[in-house]
Coordinates of C-alpha atoms in Angstrom, one line a residue:
M1 CA 0.0 0.0 0.0
R2 CA 1.4 3.4 -1.0
A3 CA 2.2 5.7 1.9
D4 CA 0.7 9.2 1.7
V5 CA 3.9 11.2 2.0
E6 CA 4.6 14.6 0.6
Y7 CA 7.7 16.8 0.4
S8 CA 7.5 20.2 2.1
P9 CA 8.0 23.1 -0.2
V10 CA 10.9 25.6 0.2
G11 CA 9.9 28.2 2.7
E12 CA 7.5 25.8 4.5
G13 CA 6.5 27.1 7.9
L14 CA 6.8 30.8 7.0
G15 CA 4.0 33.3 7.2
M16 CA 2.7 34.9 4.0
S17 CA 4.7 38.1 4.4
E18 CA 7.9 36.2 5.3
F19 CA 7.4 33.8 2.4
W20 CA 7.1 36.7 -0.2
L21 CA 10.1 38.4 1.4
Y22 CA 12.0 35.1 1.0
V23 CA 10.9 34.8 -2.7
W24 CA 11.9 38.4 -3.4
M25 CA 15.3 38.0 -1.8
R26 CA 16.0 34.9 -3.9
R27 CA 15.0 36.7 -7.1
V28 CA 17.2 39.6 -6.2
A29 CA 20.1 37.2 -5.5
V30 CA 19.6 35.4 -8.9
I31 CA 19.5 38.8 -10.8
A32 CA 22.7 39.8 -8.9
A33 CA 24.4 36.6 -10.0
H34 CA 23.5 37.3 -13.6
V35 CA 24.9 40.8 -13.3
I36 CA 28.1 39.7 -11.6
A37 CA 28.7 36.9 -14.2
V38 CA 28.3 39.4 -17.1
G39 CA 30.1 42.3 -15.4
L40 CA 33.1 40.2 -14.2
T41 CA 33.6 38.7 -17.6
V42 CA 33.6 42.1 -19.3
L43 CA 36.0 43.6 -16.7
I44 CA 38.5 40.7 -17.0
S45 CA 38.3 40.9 -20.8
V46 CA 39.0 44.6 -20.7
L47 CA 41.9 44.2 -18.2
S48 CA 43.4 41.4 -20.4
R49 CA 43.7 43.7 -23.4
P50 CA 43.0 40.9 -25.9
G51 CA 45.3 40.9 -28.9
T52 CA 48.3 42.4 -27.2
S53 CA 49.9 38.9 -26.6
L54 CA 49.0 35.2 -26.8
F55 CA 48.5 35.2 -23.1
S56 CA 46.0 38.0 -23.2
W57 CA 43.4 35.7 -24.8
H58 CA 43.7 33.1 -22.0
P59 CA 41.8 35.2 -19.3
V60 CA 39.2 36.3 -21.9
C61 CA 38.4 32.7 -23.1
M62 CA 38.4 31.2 -19.6
S63 CA 36.2 34.0 -18.1
I64 CA 33.7 33.5 -21.0
A65 CA 33.7 29.8 -20.3
Y66 CA 33.5 29.5 -16.6
I67 CA 32.3 32.9 -15.2
L68 CA 29.7 33.6 -17.9
C69 CA 28.6 30.5 -19.8
L70 CA 28.8 27.9 -16.9
T71 CA 26.9 30.3 -14.6
E72 CA 24.2 31.0 -17.2
G73 CA 23.9 27.4 -18.2
I74 CA 23.0 26.5 -14.6
L75 CA 20.9 29.5 -13.7
L76 CA 18.9 28.8 -16.8
F77 CA 17.0 26.3 -14.6
S78 CA 16.5 28.7 -11.7
P79 CA 12.8 28.8 -10.6
E80 CA 13.4 32.5 -9.8
G81 CA 13.6 33.3 -13.5
T82 CA 16.2 33.7 -16.3
P83 CA 16.9 36.4 -19.0
F84 CA 16.1 33.7 -21.6
C85 CA 12.6 33.5 -22.8
F86 CA 12.3 29.7 -22.7
K87 CA 9.5 28.5 -20.4
A88 CA 9.3 24.9 -21.6
R89 CA 11.9 22.6 -20.0
K90 CA 12.7 21.1 -23.4
G91 CA 13.8 24.4 -24.7
K92 CA 15.9 25.1 -21.6
V93 CA 17.6 21.7 -21.9
R94 CA 18.5 22.4 -25.5
L95 CA 19.9 25.8 -24.6
H96 CA 21.7 24.3 -21.7
W97 CA 23.4 21.8 -24.1
F98 CA 24.4 24.7 -26.4
I99 CA 25.8 26.8 -23.5
Q100 CA 27.8 23.9 -22.1
A101 CA 29.3 23.2 -25.5
L102 CA 30.4 26.8 -25.5
V103 CA 32.0 26.2 -22.1
I104 CA 34.1 23.4 -23.4
L105 CA 35.0 25.2 -26.7
A106 CA 36.0 28.4 -24.9
A107 CA 37.9 26.6 -22.2
A108 CA 39.8 24.5 -24.7
T109 CA 40.7 27.6 -26.7
G110 CA 41.9 29.3 -23.5
V111 CA 44.1 26.4 -22.7
G112 CA 45.5 26.4 -26.2
F113 CA 46.5 30.1 -25.9
M114 CA 48.1 29.4 -22.5
V115 CA 50.1 26.5 -23.9
A116 CA 51.2 28.5 -26.9
S117 CA 52.2 31.4 -24.7
K118 CA 54.3 29.2 -22.4
N119 CA 56.0 27.6 -25.4
V120 CA 56.9 31.0 -26.9
S121 CA 58.2 32.3 -23.6
E122 CA 59.9 28.9 -22.8
R123 CA 58.3 28.9 -19.3
P124 CA 57.4 25.6 -17.6
H125 CA 53.9 24.2 -17.8
L126 CA 51.8 23.3 -14.7
A127 CA 54.1 25.2 -12.4
T128 CA 51.5 26.9 -10.2
W129 CA 48.4 25.9 -8.2
H130 CA 46.2 27.8 -10.6
S131 CA 47.4 25.8 -13.6
L132 CA 46.9 22.5 -11.7
L133 CA 43.4 23.5 -10.6
G134 CA 42.7 24.6 -14.2
V135 CA 43.6 21.2 -15.6
G136 CA 41.5 19.5 -12.9
T137 CA 38.6 21.8 -13.7
L138 CA 38.8 21.2 -17.4
A139 CA 38.9 17.4 -16.9
A140 CA 35.9 17.6 -14.5
T141 CA 34.0 19.7 -17.1
V142 CA 34.6 17.0 -19.8
L143 CA 33.5 14.3 -17.4
Q144 CA 30.4 16.3 -16.5
A145 CA 29.5 16.7 -20.2
A146 CA 29.8 12.9 -20.6
C147 CA 27.5 12.5 -17.6
G148 CA 25.0 14.8 -19.3
I149 CA 25.2 12.6 -22.5
C150 CA 24.3 9.6 -20.3
L151 CA 21.0 11.4 -19.5
L152 CA 20.0 10.7 -23.2
F153 CA 20.4 7.0 -22.7
P154 CA 19.2 6.1 -19.2
K155 CA 18.2 2.6 -20.1
L156 CA 21.7 1.6 -21.1
L157 CA 22.9 2.4 -17.7
K158 CA 19.9 0.8 -16.0
L159 CA 19.4 3.9 -13.8
S160 CA 16.2 5.9 -13.4
P161 CA 16.2 9.4 -15.1
P162 CA 15.5 11.1 -11.7
R163 CA 18.6 9.4 -10.2
L164 CA 20.7 10.3 -13.2
K165 CA 19.5 13.9 -13.0
L166 CA 20.5 14.0 -9.3
Y167 CA 24.0 12.7 -10.2
H168 CA 24.3 15.2 -13.0
A169 CA 23.2 18.1 -10.9
T170 CA 25.5 17.1 -8.0
C171 CA 28.5 16.7 -10.3
G172 CA 27.6 20.0 -11.9
L173 CA 27.8 21.7 -8.5
V174 CA 31.2 20.1 -7.9
V175 CA 32.5 21.4 -11.3
Y176 CA 31.2 24.9 -10.6
L177 CA 32.7 25.1 -7.2
L178 CA 36.0 23.8 -8.6
A179 CA 35.8 26.4 -11.3
T180 CA 35.2 29.1 -8.7
V181 CA 38.3 28.0 -6.7
T182 CA 40.3 28.1 -10.0
V183 CA 39.0 31.6 -10.8
V184 CA 39.8 32.9 -7.3
S185 CA 43.3 31.4 -7.5
A186 CA 43.9 33.3 -10.7
M187 CA 43.5 36.5 -8.7
F188 CA 46.8 35.6 -6.9
S189 CA 48.7 35.3 -10.2
D190 CA 51.5 37.7 -10.9
W191 CA 49.7 39.1 -13.9
F192 CA 46.5 39.8 -12.1
Q193 CA 48.2 41.3 -9.0
A194 CA 50.2 43.6 -11.2
T195 CA 47.1 44.7 -13.1
V196 CA 44.6 45.1 -10.2
K197 CA 45.7 46.5 -6.8
G198 CA 44.3 47.8 -3.5
V199 CA 40.7 47.6 -2.5
V200 CA 39.6 46.7 -6.1
W201 CA 41.6 43.5 -5.9
Y202 CA 39.6 42.4 -2.8
A203 CA 36.4 43.2 -4.7
F204 CA 37.5 41.0 -7.6
L205 CA 38.4 38.2 -5.1
L206 CA 35.0 38.2 -3.5
L207 CA 32.8 38.7 -6.6
P208 CA 33.0 35.1 -7.9
L209 CA 31.8 33.7 -4.6
F210 CA 28.3 35.2 -4.8
P211 CA 27.2 33.4 -7.9
A212 CA 28.6 30.2 -6.4
L213 CA 26.4 30.6 -3.3
V214 CA 23.3 31.3 -5.5
I215 CA 24.0 28.2 -7.6
M216 CA 24.7 26.1 -4.6
N217 CA 21.4 27.2 -3.1
Q218 CA 19.5 26.5 -6.4
I219 CA 20.8 22.9 -6.7
T220 CA 20.5 21.9 -3.1
N221 CA 16.9 23.2 -3.0
A222 CA 16.0 21.4 -6.2
Y223 CA 17.6 18.0 -5.4
L224 CA 18.4 17.5 -1.8
P225 CA 15.8 15.6 0.3
R226 CA 13.5 17.9 2.2
K227 CA 11.5 17.3 5.4
K228 CA 8.7 14.9 4.8
I229 CA 5.2 15.5 5.9
T230 CA 3.2 12.4 6.7
T231 CA -0.6 12.8 6.6

């Protein structure tokens, strides 16, 4: 006999005024995450002065990949809204695939420019924590994309689609957090510290953390078990 069990909604137990305040704050946070993702990508691209050297394209490509595209690809499924006009989940999934393909393409291009720059300057590869984290992030991104492909063939893996979606979302959160750590570590590079100094440097250091918190909240609210209400 099936048990009559329901999952409590987010914000359960709040009064009406507190609930709408909670919803409003979440929407403001999501909008702020969009603004930070776009603004930080533009600022890093301007500071990089693309075209002045091979290395100058590396921060541009990687910020487009991990600060902009990866963020927007996840926030696309936010219940608080998205700048994209898709309402049907099928349309969002297709756009998510396209954006994630851009992540891999831009990241691979950024790595290519970095490798070329190192070869020209005859400097050693993988000599910093940032470079090691970057390689790990790129590898995790490729594995996550493979996990996403598995969602198209759930019967082959003999796993239910909801469970696959849970694994995919969890791995996606790990990839995003790893990417955030990699971006933050870039702020400690010689190039960035020579370009940005003082209080502004601390602002750059903290900005990537806010979208990470918003995305963490989005995924945990969507997939983690909530308190059950037995009737």
